[in-house]
N, CA, C and O of each residue as an XYZ file, in Angstrom:
672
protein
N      71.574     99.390     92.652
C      72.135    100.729     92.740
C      73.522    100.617     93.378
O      73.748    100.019     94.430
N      74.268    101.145     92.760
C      76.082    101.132     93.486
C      76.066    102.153     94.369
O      75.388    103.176     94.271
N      76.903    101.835     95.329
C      77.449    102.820     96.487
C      77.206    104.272     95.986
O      76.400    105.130     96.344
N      78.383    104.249     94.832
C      78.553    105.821     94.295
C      76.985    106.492     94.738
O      76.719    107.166     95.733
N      76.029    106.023     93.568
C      74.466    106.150     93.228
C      73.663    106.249     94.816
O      72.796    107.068     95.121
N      74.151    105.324     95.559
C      73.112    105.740     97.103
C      73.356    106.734     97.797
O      72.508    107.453     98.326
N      75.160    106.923     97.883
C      75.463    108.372     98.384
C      75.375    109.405     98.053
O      75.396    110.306     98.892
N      75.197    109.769     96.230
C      74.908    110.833     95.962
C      73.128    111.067     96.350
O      72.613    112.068     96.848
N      72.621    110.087     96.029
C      70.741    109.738     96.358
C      70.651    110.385     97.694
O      70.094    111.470     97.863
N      71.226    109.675     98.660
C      71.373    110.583    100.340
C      71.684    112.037    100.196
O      71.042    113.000    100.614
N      72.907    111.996     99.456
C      73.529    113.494     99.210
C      72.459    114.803     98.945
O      72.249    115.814     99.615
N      71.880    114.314     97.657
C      70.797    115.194     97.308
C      69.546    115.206     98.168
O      68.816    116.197     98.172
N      69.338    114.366     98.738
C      67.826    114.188     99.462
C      67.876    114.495    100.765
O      66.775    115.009    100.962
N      68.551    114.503    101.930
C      69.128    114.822    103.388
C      70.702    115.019    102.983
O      71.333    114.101    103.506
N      71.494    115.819    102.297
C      72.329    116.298    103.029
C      73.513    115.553    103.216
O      74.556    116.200    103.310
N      73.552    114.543    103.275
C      74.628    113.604    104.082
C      74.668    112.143    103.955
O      73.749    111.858    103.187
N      75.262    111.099    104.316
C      74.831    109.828    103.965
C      75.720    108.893    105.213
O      76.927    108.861    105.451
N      74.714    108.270    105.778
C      75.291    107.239    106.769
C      75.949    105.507    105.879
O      76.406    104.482    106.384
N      75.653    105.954    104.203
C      76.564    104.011    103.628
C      77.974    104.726    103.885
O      78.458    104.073    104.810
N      78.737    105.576    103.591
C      80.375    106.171    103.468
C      80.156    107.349    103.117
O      79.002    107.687    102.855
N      81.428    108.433    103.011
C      81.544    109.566    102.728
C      81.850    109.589    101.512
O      82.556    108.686    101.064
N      81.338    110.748    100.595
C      81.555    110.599     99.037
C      83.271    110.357     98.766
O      83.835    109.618     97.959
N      83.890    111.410     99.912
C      85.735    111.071     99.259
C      86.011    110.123     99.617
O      87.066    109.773     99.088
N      85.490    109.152    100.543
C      86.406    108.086    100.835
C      86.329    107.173     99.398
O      87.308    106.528     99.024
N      84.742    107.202     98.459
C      84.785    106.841     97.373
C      85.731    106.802     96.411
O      86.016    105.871     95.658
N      86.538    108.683     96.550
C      87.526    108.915     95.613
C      88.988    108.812     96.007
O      89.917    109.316     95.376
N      89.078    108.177     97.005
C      89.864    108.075     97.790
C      91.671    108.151     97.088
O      92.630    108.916     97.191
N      91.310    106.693     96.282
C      92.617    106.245     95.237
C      92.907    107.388     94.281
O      94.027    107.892     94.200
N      91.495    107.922     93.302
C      91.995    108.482     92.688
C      92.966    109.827     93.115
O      94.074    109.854     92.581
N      92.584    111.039     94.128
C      93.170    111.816     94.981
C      94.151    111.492     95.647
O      94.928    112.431     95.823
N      94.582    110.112     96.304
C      95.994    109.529     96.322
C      96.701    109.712     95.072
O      97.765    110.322     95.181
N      96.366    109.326     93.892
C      97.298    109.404     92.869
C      97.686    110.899     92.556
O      98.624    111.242     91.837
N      96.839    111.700     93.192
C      96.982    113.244     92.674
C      98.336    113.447     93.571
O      99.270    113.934     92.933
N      98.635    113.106     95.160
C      98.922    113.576     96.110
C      98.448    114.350     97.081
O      99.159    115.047     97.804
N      96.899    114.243     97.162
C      96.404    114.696     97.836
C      95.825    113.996     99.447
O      94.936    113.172     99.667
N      96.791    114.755    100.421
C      96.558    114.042    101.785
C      95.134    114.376    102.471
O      94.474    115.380    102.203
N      94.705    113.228    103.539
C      93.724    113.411    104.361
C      93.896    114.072    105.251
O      94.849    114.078    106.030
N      92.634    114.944    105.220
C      92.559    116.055    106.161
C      93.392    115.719    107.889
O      94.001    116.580    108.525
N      93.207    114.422    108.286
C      93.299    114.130    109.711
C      95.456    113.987    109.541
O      96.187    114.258    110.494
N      95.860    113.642    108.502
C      97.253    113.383    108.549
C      98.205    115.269    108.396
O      99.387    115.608    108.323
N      96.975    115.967    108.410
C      97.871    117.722    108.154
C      98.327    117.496    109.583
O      99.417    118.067    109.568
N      98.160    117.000    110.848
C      98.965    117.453    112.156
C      99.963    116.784    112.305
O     100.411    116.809    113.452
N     100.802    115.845    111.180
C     101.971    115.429    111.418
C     102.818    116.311    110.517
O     103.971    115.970    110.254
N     102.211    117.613    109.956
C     102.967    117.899    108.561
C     103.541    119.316    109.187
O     102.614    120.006    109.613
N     104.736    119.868    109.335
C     105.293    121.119    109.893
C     104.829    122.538    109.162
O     104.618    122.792    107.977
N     104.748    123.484    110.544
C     104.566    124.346    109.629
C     105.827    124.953    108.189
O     107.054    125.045    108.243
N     104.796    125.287    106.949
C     105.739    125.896    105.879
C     105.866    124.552    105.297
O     106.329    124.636    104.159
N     105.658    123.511    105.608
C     105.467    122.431    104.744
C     104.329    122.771    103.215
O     103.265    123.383    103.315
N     104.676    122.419    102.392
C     103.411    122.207    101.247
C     102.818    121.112    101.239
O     103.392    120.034    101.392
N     101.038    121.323    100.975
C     100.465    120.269    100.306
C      99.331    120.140     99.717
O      98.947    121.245     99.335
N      98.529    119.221     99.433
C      97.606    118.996     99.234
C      96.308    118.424     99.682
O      96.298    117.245    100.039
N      95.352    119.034     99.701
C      94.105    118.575    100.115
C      92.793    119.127     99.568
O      92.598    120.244     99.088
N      91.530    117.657     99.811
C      90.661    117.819     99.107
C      89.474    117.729     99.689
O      89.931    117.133    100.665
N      88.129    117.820     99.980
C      86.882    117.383    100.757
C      85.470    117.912     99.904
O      85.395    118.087     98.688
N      84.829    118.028    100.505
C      83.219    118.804    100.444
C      83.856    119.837    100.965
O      84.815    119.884    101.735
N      82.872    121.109    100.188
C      82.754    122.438    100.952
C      81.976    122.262    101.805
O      80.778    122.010    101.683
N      82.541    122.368    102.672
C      81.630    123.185    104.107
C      81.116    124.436    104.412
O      79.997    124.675    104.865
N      81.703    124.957    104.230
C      81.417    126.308    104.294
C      82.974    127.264    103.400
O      84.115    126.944    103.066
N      82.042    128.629    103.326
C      82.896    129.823    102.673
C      82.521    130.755    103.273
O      81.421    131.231    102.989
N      83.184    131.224    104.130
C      83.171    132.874    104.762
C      84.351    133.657    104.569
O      85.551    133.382    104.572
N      83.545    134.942    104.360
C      84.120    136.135    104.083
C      83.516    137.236    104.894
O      82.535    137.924    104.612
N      84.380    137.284    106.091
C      83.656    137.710    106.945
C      83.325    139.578    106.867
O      84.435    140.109    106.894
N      82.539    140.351    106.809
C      82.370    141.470    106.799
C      82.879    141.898    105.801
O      82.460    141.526    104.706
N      84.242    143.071    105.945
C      84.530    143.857    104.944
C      85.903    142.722    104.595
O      86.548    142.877    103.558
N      86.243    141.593    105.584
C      87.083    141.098    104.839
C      87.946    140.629    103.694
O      87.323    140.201    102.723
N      89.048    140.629    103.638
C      89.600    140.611    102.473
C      90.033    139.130    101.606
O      90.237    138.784    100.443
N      90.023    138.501    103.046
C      90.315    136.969    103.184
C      89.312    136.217    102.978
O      88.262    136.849    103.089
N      89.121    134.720    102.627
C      87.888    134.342    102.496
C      88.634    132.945    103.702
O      89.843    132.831    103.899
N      87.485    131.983    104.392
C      87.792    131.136    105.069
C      87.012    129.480    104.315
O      85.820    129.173    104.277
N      87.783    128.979    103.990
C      87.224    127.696    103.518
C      87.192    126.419    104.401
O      88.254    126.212    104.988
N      86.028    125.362    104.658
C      86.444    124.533    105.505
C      86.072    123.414    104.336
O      85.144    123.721    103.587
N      86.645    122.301    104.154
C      86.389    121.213    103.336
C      86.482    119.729    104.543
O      87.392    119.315    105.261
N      85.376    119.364    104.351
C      85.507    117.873    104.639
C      85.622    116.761    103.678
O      85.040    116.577    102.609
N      86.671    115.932    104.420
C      86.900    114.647    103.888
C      86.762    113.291    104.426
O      86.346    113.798    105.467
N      86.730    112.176    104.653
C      86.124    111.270    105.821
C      86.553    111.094    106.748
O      85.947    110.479    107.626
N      87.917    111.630    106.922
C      89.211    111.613    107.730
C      88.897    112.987    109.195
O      89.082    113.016    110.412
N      88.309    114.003    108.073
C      88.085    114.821    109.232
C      88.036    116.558    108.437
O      87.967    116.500    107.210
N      88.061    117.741    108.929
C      88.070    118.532    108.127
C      89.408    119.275    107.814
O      90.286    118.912    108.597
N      89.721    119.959    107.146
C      90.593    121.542    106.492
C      90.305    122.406    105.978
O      89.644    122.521    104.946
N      91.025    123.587    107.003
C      90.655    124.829    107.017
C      91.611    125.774    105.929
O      92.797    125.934    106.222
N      91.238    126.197    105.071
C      92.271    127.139    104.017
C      91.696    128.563    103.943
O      90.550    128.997    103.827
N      92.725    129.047    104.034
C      92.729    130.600    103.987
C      93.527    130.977    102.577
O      94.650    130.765    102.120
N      92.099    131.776    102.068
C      91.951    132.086    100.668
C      92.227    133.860    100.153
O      91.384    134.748    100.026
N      93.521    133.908     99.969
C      93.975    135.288     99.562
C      93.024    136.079     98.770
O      92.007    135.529     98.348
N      93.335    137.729     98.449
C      92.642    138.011     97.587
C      93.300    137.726     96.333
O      92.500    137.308     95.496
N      94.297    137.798     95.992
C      95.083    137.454     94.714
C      94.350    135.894     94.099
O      93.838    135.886     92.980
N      94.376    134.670     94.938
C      94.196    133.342     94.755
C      92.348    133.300     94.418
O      91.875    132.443     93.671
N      91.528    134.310     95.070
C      90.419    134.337     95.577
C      89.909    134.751     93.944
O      89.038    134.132     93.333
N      90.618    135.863     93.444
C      89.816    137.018     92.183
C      90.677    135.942     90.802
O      90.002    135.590     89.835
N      92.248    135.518     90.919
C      92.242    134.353     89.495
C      91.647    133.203     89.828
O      91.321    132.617     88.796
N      91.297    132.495     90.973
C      90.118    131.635     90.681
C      88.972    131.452     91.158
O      88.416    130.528     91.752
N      88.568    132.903     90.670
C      87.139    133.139     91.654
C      86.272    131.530     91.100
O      86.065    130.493     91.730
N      86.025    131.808     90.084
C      84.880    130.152     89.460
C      85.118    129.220     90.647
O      84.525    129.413     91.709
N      86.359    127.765     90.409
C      86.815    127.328     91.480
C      86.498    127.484     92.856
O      85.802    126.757     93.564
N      87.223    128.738     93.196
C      86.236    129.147     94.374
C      85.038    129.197     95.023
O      84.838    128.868     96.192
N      84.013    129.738     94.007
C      82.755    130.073     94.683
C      81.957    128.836     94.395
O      80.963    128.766     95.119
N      82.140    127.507     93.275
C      81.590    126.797     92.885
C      81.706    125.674     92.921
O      80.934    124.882     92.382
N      82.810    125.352     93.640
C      83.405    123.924     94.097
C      82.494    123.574     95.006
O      82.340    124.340     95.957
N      81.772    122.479     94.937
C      81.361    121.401     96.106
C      82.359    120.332     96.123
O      82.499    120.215     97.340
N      82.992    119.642     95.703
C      83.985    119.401     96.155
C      85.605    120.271     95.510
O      85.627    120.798     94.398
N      86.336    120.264     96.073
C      87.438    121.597     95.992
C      88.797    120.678     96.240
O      88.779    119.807     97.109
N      89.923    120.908     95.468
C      91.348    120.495     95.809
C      91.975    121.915     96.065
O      91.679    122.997     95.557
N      92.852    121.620     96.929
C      93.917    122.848     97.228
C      94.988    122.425     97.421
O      95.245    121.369     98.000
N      96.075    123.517     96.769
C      97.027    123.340     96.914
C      97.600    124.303     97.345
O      97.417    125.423     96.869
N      98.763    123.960     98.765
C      98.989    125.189     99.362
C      99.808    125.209    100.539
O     100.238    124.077    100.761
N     100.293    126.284    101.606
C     101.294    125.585    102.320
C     100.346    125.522    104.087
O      99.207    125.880    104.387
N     101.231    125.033    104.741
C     100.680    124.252    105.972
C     100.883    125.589    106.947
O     102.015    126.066    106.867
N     100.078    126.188    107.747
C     100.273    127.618    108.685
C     100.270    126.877    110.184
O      99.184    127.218    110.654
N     100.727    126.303    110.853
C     100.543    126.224    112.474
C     100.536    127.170    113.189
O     101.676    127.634    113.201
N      99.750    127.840    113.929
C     100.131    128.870    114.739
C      99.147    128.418    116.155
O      97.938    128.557    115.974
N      99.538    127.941    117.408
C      99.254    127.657    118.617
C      98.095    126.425    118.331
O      96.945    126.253    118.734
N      98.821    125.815    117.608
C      98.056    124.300    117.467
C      97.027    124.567    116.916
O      95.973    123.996    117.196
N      97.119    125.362    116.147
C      95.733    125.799    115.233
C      96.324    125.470    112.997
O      97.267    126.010    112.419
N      95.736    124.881    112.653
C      96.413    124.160    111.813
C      95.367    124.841    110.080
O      94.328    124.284    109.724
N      95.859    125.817    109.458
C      95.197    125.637    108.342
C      96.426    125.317    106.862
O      97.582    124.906    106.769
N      95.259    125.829    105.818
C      96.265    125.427    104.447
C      96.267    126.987    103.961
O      95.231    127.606    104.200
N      97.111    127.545    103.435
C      97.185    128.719    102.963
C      96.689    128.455    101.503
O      97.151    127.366    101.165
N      96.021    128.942    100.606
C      95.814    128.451     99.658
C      96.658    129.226     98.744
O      96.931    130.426     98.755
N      97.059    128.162     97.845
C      98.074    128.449     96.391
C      97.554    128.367     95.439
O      97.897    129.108     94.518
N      96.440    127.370     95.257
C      96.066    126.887     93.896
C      94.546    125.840     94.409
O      94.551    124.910     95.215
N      93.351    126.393     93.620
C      92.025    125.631     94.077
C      91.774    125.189     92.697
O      92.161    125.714     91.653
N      91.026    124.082     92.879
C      90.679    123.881     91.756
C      89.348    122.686     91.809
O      89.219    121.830     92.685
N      88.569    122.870     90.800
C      87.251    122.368     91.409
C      86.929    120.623     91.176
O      87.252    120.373     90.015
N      86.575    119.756     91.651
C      86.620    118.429     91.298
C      85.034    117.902     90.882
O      84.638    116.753     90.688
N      84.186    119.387     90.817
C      82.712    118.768     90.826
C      82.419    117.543     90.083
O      81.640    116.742     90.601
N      83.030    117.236     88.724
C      82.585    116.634     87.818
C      83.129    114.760     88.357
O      82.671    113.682     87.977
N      84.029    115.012     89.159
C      83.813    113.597     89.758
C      83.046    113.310     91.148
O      83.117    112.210     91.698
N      82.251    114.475     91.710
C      81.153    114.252     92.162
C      79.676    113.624     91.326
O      78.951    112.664     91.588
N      79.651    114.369     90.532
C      78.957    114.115     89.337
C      79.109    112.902     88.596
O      78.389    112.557     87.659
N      80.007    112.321     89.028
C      80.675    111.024     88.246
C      79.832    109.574     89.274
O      79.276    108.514     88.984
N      80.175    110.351     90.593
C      80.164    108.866     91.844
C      78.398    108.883     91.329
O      78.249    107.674     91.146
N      77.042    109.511     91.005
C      76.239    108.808     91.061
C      75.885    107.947     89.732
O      74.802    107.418     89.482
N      77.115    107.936     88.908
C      76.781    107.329     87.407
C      76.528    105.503     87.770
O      77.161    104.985     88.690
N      75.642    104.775     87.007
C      75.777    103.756     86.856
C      77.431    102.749     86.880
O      78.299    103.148     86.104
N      77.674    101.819     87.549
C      79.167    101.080     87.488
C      79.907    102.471     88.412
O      80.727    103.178     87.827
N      79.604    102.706     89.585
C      80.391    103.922     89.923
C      81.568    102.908     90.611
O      82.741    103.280     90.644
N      81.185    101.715     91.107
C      81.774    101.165     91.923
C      82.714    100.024     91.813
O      82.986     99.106     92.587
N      83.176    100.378     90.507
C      83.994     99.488     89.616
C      85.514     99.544     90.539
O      86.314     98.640     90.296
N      85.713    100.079     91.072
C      86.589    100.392     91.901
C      87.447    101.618     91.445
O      87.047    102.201     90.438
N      88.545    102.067     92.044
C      89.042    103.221     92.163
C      89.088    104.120     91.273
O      88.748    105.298     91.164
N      90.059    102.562     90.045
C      90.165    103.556     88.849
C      89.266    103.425     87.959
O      89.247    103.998     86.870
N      88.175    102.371     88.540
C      87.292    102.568     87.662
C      86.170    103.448     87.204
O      85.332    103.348     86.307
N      86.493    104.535     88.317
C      85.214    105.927     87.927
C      85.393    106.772     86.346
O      86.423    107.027     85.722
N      84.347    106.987     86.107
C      84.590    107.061     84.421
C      85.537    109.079     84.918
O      85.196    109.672     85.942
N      86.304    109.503     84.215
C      86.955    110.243     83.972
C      86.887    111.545     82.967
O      87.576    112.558     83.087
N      85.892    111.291     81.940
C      85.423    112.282     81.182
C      85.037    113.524     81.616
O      85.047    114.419     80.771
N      84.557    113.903     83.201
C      83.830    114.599     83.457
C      82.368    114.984     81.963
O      82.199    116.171     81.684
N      81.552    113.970     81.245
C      80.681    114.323     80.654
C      79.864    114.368     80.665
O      79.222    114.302     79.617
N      79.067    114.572     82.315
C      78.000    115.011     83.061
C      77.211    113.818     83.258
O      76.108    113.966     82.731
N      77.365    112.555     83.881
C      77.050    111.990     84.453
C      75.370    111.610     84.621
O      74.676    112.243     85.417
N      74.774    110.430     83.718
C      73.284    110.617     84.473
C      73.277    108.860     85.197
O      73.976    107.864     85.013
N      72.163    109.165     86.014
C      71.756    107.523     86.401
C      71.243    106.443     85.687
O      71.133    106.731     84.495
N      70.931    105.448     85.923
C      70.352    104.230     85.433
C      68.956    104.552     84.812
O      68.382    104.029     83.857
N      68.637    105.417     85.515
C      67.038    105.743     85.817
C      66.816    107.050     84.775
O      65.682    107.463     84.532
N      68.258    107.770     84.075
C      68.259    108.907     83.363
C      67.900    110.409     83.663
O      67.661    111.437     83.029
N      68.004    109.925     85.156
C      67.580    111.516     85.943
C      69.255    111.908     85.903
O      70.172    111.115     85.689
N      69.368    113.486     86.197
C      70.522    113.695     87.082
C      71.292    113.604     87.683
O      71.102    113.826     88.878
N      72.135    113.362     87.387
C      73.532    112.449     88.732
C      74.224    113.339     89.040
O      75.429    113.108     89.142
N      73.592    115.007     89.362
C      74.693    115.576     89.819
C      74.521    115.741     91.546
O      73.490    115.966     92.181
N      75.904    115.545     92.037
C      75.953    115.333     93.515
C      75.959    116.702     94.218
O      76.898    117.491     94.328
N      74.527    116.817     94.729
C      74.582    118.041     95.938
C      74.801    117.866     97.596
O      74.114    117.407     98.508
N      76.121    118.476     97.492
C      76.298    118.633     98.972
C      76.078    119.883     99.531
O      76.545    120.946     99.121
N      75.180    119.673    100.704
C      74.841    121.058    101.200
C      75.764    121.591    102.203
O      76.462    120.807    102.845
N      75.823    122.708    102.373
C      77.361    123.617    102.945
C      76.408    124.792    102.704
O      75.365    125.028    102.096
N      77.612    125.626    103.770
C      77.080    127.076    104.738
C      77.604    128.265    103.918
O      78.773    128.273    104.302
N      77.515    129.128    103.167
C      78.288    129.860    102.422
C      77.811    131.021    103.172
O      76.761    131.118    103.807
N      78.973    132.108    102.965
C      78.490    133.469    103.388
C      80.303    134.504    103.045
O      81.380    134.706    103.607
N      79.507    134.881    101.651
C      80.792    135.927    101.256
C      79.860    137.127    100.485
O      80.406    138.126    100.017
């Protein structure tokens, strides 16, 4: 069984996985996107743009709020994006359905408090879905790319559930 295949196996079964974190898996490919690790946003100024990607953690929308609050982890650490209503209603899908999620968007500092404003989400499930395929671990670029739903060795399901806190 490859890495990919044990972490999604953990993923679905407890939640979490002590072999690596699923992004550090995707690590290269999301480098090639430009997408930075969560732990490198506190060298980045505010009004800076960028990119970032993780597990959903959670989605709140708190009360009658208008805003939604996203936290994504990545192995590096987490990011927090604040999700307009404009960004929220053209990509609601994206939004509500991403287990893993890219954003693109600008950098807010306000009293050492650090989120991403969101510009642009967009959902990466299908290379979650990818890490438990057979040969996941061909290396970087070797994760198959089709997004064409992914099964195991074994012909069960390879889709990767990460569990996260939702409330909108």
């Amino acid at each position: 069984m490859s890495t990919g295949e044990q972490v999604a196996t953990d993923y679905r079964t407890m939640g979490l996985s002590l072999k690596q974190h699923p992004v550090a898996l995707l690590r290269g490919r999301l480098k090639e996107r430009g997408v930075l690790p969560a732990k490198d946003l506190e060298r980045l100024s505010d009004g800076d743009r960028t990119i970032v990607a993780g597990i959903v953690l959670t989605r709140q929308r708190p009360g009658k709020g208008i805003v939604m609050f996203v936290t994504l982890e990545d192995e590096t650490g987490t990011a927090n994006l604040v999700v307009f209503p404009s960004i929220y209603e053209n990509q609601r899908r994206d939004t509500l359905t991403s287990r893993l999620m890219m954003c693109r968007g600008k950098v807010q500092k306000v009293d050492g408090v650090i989120h991403v404003i969101a510009e642009r989400i967009t959902s990466l499930n299908d290379w979650l879905a990818e890490l438990g395929a057979p040969g996941s671990d061909r290396g970087v670029a070797g994760l198959p790319g089709d997004g064409s739903g992914a099964v195991r060795s074994d012909g069960s399901d390879a889709s990767f559930v990460a569990r996260g806190r939702f409330f909108h």
